[in-house]
XYZ file of C-alpha atoms in Angstrom:
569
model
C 99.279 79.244 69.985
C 98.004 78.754 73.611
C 98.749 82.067 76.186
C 97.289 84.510 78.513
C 95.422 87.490 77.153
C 93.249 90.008 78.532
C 89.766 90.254 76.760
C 88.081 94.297 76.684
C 84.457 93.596 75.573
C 83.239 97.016 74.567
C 79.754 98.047 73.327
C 76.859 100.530 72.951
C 74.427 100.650 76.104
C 70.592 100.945 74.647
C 71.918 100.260 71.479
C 67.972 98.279 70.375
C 66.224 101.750 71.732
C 68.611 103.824 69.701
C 68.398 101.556 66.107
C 64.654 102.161 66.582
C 64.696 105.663 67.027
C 66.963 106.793 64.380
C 67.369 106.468 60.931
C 69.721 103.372 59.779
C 72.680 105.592 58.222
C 73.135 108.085 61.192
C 72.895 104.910 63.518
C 76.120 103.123 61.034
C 77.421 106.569 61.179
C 77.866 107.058 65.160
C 78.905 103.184 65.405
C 81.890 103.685 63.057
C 82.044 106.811 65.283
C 82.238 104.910 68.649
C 84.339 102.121 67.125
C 87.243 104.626 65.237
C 87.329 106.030 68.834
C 87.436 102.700 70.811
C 90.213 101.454 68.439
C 92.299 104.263 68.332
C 92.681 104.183 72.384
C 93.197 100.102 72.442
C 95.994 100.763 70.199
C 97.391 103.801 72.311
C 97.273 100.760 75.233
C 99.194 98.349 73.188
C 95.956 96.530 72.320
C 95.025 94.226 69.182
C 91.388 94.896 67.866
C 90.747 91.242 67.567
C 86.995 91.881 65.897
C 83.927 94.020 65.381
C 80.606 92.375 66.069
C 77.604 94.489 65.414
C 77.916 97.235 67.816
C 81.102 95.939 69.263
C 84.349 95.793 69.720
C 86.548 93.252 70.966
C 90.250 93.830 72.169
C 93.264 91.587 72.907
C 96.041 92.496 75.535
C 98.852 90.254 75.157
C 98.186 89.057 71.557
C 99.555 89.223 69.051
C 102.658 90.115 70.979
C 102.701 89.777 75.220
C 103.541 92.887 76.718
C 103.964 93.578 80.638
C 100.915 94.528 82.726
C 98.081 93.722 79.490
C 95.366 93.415 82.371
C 96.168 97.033 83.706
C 96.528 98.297 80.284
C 92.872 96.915 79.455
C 91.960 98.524 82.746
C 93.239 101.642 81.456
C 91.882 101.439 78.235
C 88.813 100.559 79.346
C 88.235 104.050 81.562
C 89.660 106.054 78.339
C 86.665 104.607 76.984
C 84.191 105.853 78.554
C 86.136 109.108 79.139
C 86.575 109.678 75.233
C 83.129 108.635 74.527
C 81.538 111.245 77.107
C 83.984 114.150 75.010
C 82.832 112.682 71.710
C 78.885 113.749 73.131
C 80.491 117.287 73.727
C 81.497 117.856 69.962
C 79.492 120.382 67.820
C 77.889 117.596 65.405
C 77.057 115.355 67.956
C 74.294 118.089 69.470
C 70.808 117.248 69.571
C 71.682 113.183 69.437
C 70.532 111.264 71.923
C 73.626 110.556 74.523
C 76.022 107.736 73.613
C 76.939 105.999 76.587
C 79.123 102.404 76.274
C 79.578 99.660 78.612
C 82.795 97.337 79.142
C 83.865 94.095 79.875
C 86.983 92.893 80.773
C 88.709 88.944 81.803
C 91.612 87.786 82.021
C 92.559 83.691 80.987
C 94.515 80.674 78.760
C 93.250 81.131 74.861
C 93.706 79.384 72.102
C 94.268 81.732 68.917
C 93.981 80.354 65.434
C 95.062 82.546 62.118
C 95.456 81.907 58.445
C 94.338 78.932 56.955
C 91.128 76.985 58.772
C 89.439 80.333 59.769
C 86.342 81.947 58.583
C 87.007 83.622 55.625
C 85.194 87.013 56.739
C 87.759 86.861 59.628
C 91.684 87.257 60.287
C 91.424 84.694 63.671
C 89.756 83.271 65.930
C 89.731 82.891 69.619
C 88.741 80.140 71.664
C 88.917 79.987 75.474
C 86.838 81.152 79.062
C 88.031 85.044 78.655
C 86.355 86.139 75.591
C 83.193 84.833 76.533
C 83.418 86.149 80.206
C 84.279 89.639 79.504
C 81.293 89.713 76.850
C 78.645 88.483 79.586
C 80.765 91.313 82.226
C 79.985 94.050 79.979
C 76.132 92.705 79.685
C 75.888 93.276 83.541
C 77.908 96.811 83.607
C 76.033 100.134 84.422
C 75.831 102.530 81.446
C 79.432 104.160 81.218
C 81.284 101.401 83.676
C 83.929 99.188 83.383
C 83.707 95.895 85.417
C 86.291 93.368 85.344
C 86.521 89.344 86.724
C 88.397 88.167 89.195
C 90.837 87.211 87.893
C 91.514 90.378 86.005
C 91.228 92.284 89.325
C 93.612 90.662 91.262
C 96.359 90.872 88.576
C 95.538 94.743 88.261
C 96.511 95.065 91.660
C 96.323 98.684 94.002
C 96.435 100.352 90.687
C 92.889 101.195 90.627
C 89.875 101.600 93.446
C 87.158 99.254 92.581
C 83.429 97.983 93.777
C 82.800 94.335 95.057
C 79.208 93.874 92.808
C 79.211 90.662 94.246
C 78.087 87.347 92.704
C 76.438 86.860 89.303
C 75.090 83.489 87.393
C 76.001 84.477 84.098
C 74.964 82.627 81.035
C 76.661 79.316 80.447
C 78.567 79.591 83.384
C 77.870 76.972 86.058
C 79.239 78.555 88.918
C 78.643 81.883 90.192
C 80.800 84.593 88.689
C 82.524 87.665 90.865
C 82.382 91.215 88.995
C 84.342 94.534 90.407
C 83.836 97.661 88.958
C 86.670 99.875 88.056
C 85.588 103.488 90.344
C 89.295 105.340 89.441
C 92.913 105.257 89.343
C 94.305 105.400 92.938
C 96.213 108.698 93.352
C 99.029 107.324 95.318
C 100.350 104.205 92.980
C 102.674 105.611 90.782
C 104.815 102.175 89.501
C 102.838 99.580 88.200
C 101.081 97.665 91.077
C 101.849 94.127 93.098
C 99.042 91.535 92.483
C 96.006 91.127 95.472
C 97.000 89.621 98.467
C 100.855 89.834 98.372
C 102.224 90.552 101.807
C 105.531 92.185 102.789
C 108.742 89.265 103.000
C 111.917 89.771 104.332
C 114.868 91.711 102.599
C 117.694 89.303 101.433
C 121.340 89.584 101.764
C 122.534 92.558 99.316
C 124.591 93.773 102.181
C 127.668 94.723 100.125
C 125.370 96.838 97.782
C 123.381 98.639 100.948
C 126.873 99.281 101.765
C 128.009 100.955 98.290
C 124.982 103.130 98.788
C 125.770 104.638 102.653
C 128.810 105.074 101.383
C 127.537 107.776 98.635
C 125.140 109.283 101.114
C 128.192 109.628 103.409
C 129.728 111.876 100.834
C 126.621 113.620 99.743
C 126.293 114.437 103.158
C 129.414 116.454 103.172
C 128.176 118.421 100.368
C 129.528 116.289 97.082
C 126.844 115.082 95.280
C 126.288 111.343 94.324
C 124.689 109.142 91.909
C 124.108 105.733 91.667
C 123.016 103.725 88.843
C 121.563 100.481 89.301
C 121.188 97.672 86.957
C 119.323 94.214 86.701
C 116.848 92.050 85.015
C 113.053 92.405 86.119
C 111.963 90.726 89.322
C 115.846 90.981 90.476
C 115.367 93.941 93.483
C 116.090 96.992 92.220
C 113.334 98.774 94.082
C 113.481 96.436 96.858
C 117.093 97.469 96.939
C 116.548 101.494 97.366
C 113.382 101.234 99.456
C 114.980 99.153 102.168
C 118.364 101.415 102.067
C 115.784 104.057 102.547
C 113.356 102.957 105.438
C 116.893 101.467 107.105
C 119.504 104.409 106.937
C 117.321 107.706 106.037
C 116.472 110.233 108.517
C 112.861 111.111 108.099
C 113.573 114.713 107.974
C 115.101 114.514 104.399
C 113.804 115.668 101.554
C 112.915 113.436 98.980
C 111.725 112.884 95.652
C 110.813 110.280 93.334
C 110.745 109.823 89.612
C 108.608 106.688 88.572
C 108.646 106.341 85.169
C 105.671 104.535 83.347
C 105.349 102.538 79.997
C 101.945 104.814 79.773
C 104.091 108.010 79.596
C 107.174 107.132 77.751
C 105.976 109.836 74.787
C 104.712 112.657 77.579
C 106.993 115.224 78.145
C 108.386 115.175 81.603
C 105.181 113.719 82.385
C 106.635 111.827 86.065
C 108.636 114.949 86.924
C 105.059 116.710 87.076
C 103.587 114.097 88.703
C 106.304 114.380 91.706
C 105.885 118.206 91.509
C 101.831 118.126 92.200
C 102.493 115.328 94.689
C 105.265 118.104 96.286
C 103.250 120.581 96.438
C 100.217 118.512 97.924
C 97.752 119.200 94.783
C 95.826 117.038 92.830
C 93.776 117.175 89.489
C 90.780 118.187 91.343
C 91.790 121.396 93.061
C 90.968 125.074 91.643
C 92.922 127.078 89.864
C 93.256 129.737 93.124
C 94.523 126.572 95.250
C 96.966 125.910 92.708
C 98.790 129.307 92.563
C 98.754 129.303 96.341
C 100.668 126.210 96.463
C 102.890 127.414 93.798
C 103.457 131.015 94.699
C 104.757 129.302 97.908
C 107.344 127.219 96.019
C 108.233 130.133 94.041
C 109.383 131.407 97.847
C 110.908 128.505 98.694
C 113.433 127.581 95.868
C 113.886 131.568 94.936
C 112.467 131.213 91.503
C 112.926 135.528 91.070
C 112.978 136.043 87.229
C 109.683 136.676 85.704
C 110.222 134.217 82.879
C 111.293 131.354 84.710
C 108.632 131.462 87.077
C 106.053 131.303 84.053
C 107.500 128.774 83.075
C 107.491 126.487 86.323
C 103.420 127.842 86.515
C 102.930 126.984 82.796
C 104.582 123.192 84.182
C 101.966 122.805 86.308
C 99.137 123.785 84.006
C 98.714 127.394 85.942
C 100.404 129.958 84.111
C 97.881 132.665 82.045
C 97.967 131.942 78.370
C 98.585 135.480 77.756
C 101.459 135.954 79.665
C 103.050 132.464 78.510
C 102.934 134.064 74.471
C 104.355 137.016 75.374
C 107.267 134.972 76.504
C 108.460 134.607 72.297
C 109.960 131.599 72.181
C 110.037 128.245 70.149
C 108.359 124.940 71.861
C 112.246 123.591 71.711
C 113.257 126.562 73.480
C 110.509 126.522 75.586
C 111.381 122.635 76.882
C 114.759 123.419 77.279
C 114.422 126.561 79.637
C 111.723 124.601 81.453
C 114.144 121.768 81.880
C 116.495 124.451 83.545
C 113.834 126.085 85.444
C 113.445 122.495 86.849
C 116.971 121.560 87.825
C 117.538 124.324 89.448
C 114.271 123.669 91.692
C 115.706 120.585 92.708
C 119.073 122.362 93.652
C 117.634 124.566 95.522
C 116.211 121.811 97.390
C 119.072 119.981 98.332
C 120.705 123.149 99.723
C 119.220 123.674 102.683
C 118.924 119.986 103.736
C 120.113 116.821 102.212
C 118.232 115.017 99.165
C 117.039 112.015 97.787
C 116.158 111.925 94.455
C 114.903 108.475 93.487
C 114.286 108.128 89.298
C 112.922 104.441 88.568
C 112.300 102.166 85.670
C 114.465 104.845 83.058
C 113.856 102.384 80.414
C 110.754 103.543 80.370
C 111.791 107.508 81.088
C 111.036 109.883 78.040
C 113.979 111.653 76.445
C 113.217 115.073 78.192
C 112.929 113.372 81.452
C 116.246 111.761 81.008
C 118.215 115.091 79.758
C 117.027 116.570 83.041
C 119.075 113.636 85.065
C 121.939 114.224 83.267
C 122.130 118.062 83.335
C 121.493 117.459 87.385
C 124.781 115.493 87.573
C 126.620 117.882 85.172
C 125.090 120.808 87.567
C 124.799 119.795 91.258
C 127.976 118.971 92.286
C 128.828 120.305 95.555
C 125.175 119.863 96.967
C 124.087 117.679 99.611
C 122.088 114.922 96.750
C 122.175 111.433 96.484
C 120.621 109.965 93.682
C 119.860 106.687 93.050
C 118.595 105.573 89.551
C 116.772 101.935 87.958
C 117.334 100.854 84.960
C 116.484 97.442 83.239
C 119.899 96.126 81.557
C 119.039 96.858 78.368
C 118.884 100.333 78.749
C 122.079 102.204 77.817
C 122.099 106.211 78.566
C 124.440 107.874 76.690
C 125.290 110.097 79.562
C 128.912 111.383 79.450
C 131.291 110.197 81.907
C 130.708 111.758 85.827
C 132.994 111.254 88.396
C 129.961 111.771 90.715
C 127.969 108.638 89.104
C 128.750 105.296 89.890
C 127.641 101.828 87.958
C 125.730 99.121 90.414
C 124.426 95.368 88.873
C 122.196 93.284 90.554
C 122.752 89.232 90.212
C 120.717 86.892 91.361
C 120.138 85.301 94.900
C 122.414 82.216 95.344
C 120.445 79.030 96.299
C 121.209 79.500 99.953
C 119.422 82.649 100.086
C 116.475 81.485 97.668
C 116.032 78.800 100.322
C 116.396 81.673 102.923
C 113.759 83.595 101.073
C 111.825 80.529 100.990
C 111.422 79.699 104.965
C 110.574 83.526 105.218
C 107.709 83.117 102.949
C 106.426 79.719 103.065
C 107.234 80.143 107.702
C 103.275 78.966 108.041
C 103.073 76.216 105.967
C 104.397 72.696 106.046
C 106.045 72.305 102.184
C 107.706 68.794 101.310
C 111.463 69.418 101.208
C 111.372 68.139 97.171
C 108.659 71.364 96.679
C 111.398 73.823 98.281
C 113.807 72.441 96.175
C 111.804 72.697 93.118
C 111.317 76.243 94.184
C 114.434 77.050 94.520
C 115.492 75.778 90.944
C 113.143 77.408 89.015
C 113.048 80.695 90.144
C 117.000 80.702 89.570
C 117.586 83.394 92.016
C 115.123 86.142 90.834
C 113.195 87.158 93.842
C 110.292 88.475 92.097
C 109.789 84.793 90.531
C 110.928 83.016 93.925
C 107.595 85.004 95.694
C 105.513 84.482 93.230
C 106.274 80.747 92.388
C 105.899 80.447 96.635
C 102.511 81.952 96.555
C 101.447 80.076 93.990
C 102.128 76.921 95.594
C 100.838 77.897 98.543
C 97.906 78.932 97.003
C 97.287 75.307 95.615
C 98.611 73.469 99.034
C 94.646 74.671 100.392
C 92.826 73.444 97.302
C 91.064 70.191 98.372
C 93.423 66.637 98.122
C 96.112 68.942 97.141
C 99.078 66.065 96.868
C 103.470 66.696 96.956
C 102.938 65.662 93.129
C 100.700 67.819 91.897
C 102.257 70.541 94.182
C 105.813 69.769 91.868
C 103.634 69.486 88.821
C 102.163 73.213 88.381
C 101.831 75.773 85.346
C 103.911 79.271 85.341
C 101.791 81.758 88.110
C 99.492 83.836 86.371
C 101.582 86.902 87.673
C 104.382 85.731 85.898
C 102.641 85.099 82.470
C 102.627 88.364 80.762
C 105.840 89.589 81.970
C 107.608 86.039 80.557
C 105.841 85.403 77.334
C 106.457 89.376 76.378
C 110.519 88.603 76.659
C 109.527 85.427 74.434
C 107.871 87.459 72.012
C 110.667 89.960 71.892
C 112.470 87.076 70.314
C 110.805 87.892 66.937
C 111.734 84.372 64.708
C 113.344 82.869 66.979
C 110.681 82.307 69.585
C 109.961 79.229 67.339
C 113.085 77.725 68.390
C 112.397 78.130 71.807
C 109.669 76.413 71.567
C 110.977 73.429 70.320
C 114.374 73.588 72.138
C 111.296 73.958 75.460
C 109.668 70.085 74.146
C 113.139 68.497 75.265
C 113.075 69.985 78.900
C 115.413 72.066 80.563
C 118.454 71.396 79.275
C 119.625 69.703 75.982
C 121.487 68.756 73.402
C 122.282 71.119 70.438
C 122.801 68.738 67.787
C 119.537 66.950 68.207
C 117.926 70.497 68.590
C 119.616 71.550 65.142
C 118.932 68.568 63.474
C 114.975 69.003 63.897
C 115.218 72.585 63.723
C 116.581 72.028 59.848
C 113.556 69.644 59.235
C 111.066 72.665 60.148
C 112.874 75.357 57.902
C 114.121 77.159 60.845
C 117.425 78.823 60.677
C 118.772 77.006 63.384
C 122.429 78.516 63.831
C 121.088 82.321 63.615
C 118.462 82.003 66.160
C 120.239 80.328 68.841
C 122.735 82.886 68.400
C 119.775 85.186 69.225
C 118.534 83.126 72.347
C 122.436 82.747 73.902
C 122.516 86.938 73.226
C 119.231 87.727 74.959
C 120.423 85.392 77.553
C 117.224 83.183 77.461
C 120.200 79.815 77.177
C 123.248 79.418 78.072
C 125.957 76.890 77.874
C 125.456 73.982 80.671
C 127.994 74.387 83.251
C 131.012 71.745 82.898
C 129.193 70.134 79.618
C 130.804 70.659 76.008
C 129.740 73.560 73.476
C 126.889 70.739 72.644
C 124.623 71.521 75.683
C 122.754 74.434 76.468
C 120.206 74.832 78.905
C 117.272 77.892 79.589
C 118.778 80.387 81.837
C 115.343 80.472 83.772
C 113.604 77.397 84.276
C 110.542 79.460 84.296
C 111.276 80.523 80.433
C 111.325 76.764 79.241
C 108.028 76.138 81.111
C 107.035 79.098 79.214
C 107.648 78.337 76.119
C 106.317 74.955 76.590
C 103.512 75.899 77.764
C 102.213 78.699 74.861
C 102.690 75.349 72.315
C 99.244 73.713 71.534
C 98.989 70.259 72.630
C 98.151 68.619 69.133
């Protein structure tokens, strides 16, 4: 199967000095060490330990199921890394070793992966491709205890991270000079999973009738009866596009605000946004004291007239402040204890919205923990004659199972209609000359997602200034890079029946079903239950004013993946 991946490349720094310094079994010892350790966090990432060479370890994002953002999560992985390995030098048994420090490696690219039969037999697969070998000859060039990443890998990570430009290397077997950034930290202020390198801002399309559902339920928030709206659509649609113009457009700055981003990293951390958006309310950060900290909370405390003992503790104990000591004498279960703190919280956010109007924005609640989601829904049983508005995102596929509020309303996002995808078009293509046919094409493939429309633009653009670029090979061009992951991780979601998306890809957009079913039978693929799969996940649907016979892809950019993850013998 051809497809993106992201390649970590992780090994021990000095590792010659330290085989020659130490006796064999203690050095096989601290490698099985280093490698239980390096495994366990790839996994916690979502990645697939593809093999172990020597002391190595290699890591696939993306294989041998996609999943959304695999270069950031290899980013991430790669700093827990290094951040586990410098604890692991801390432990009681490792004293009086010499310091294990690691380097890694990480690059993004098109593999080929190859399992079962035709395989070594002292290996599971094997992986052929630029990215493997790249992120092995990145880690050879990294500092002791550094992560450096290509390119490639970089741009796709986005603002997520602050890195260092270490310039230009000639690697080995590489012809051309290779870029390498190092990874310095996580940026403080990117909470939602980044924008790739060298997006700018477009224009805000159309959605005027849902910017108007929304003034309407700040109006009545306004008058003290709180609101909340729930808003629905596929990825890429405009959900946060949505809220964020509503916001810069009809919000007085002196509002309060807050904002809930959850994260696929956090979906098993307990309230774990809701902190976040505490310490970013009360202007702290990991780094501060522990005196600076119970400044900035004592002066909360004041402000949302937190006056029981026990529930300030508990807002302190939040926050990672609150005495040990005091917190036991406190008696109560860890069930208890979450529940109270989820009061504690809700009634800090009350609080808020009583002396001046509120906006609380909660994103991405697919990925929301359960704690983090009982906390939205005892704020809507709770606040209702406060001056709130909130406004939640969802994916569709996520289904609350929130009772009924009269204060909560439903809101789905559809797609652009072609005159606005051309609209969207002009706005972001205004600079460039593109054939009328390529606008078109543009148009049609991107369907009316705006996310895909951009990125499908940019990536045109991007090959309109490569040398004897020509209208054909402009019409002619693979699935953006940005767009890989995110596509081929709904395709893999498919389980069994990504095979017959495949196939039903080979025939082009659209097609027939019988001629679909009959080679479908030939393979030994259950051809009636999985397209009932692919019509229910909405990846094809029946051709407008055609018979039951034809379907077509929903999203031309799903056939071209599909089509494109198939090997080409």
């Amino acid at each position: 199967m051809r497809k993106q991946v992201t390649v970590l490349f992780c090994d021990i720094a000095g590792y010659t000095e330290r085989a020659a310094s130490i006796d064999p079994e203690e050095l096989a010892e601290d490698v099985r060490e280093f490698q239980r350790t390096c495994a366990r966090i790839a996994h916690n990432f979502k990645g697939h330990v593809s093999s172990y060479q020597g002391d190595g370890i290699m890591v696939l994002f993306g294989h041998p199921h996609a999943s959304e953002f695999s270069p950031e999560r290899a980013a991430r992985a790669g700093m827990a890394m290094v951040r586990e390995v410098g604890i692991l030098n801390q432990q009681p048994h490792w004293h009086g070793k010499a310091p294990l420090t690691i380097r890694v490696g990480i690059a993004t690219g098109l593999v080929v992966v190859e399992n079962g039969p035709g395989v070594h037999a002292d290996q599971s697969e094997q992986i052929f491709g630029n990215a493997p070998i790249l992120a092995a000859r990145l880690q050879a060039i990294a500092a002791p205890n550094s992560v450096v990443v290509s390119l490639r890998t970089r741009r796709l990570v986005g603002l997520t991270f602050k890195f260092r430009d270490l310039g230009r290397f000639q690697l080995k077997g590489f012809i051309k000079t290779v870029n390498a950034w190092q990874i310095l930290h996580e940026r403080q202020l990117q909470k939602r999973p980044g924008k790739p390198l060298g997006r700018r801002s477009v224009s805000f399309i159309s959605r005027r009738q849902e910017i108007r559902q929304l003034e309407r339920a700040f109006e009545t928030a306004n008058f003290g009866f709180s609101r909340f709206v729930h808003i629905q659509g596929d990825p890429g649609i405009g959900k946060t596009r949505l809220v964020r113009t509503f916001e810069k457009s009809n919000l007085d700055q002196k509002i309060h605000r807050i904002r809930i981003n959850c994260s696929p990293y956090y979906q098993t951390s307990v309230l774990k946004p809701v902190q976040d958006e505490c310490l970013r309310w009360l202007r702290l950060s990991e780094h501060d004291d522990l005196q600076t900290r119970q400044a900035s909370v004592d002066w909360a405390l004041g402000v949302v007239s937190l006056d029981a003992v026990e529930r300030q503790l508990l807002f302190t104990e939040f926050l990672d402040i609150a005495p040990t000591a005091a917190l036991q004498e406190l008696d109560m279960s860890a069930e208890e204890k979450r529940s109270k703190t989820i009061g504690v919280l809700v009634k800090v956010i009350i609080a808020v919205s009583q002396n001046q109007s509120l906006l609380l924005v909660a994103e991405d609640l697919h990925w929301a923990d359960p704690s983090t989601l009982e906390l939205l829904e005892r704020l809507m049983d709770q606040a209702k004659q406060d001056r709130m508005l909130g406004l939640f995102t969802s994916r569709p596929h996520f289904r609350p199972h929130w009772r009924k509020y009269q204060s909560l309303s439903e809101m789905t996002l559809g797609g652009l209609t072609p005159a606005e995808s051309r609209r969207l078009v002009e706005s972001l293509c205004a600079d460039a000359h593109l054939p009328e046919s390529l606008k078109q094409s543009l148009v049609r493939k991107s369907d009316g997602v705006p996310l895909y429309l951009e990125e499908c633009c940019f990536n045109a653009l991007s090959r309109l200034q490569q040398p004897d670029s020509k209208d054909e090979f402009l019409l002619d061009y693979n699935v953006p890079e940005t767009l890989q992951d995110s596509l081929n991780a709904r395709l893999d979601q498919l389980g069994s029946a990504r095979a017959l998306a495949q196939l039903a890809a080979s025939f082009g957009e659209s097609f027939s079903w019988s001629h679909i079913d009959s080679i479908a039978r030939q393979n030994n693929i259950d051809a009636d239950n999985e397209m009932d799969t692919l019509v229910a996940e909405n990846i094809l649907v029946l051709e407008n004013g055609s018979s039951e016979d034809r379907l077509r892809f929903r999203h031309l950019l799903f056939q071209e993946a599909a089509y494109q993850s198939l090997l080409i013998r």
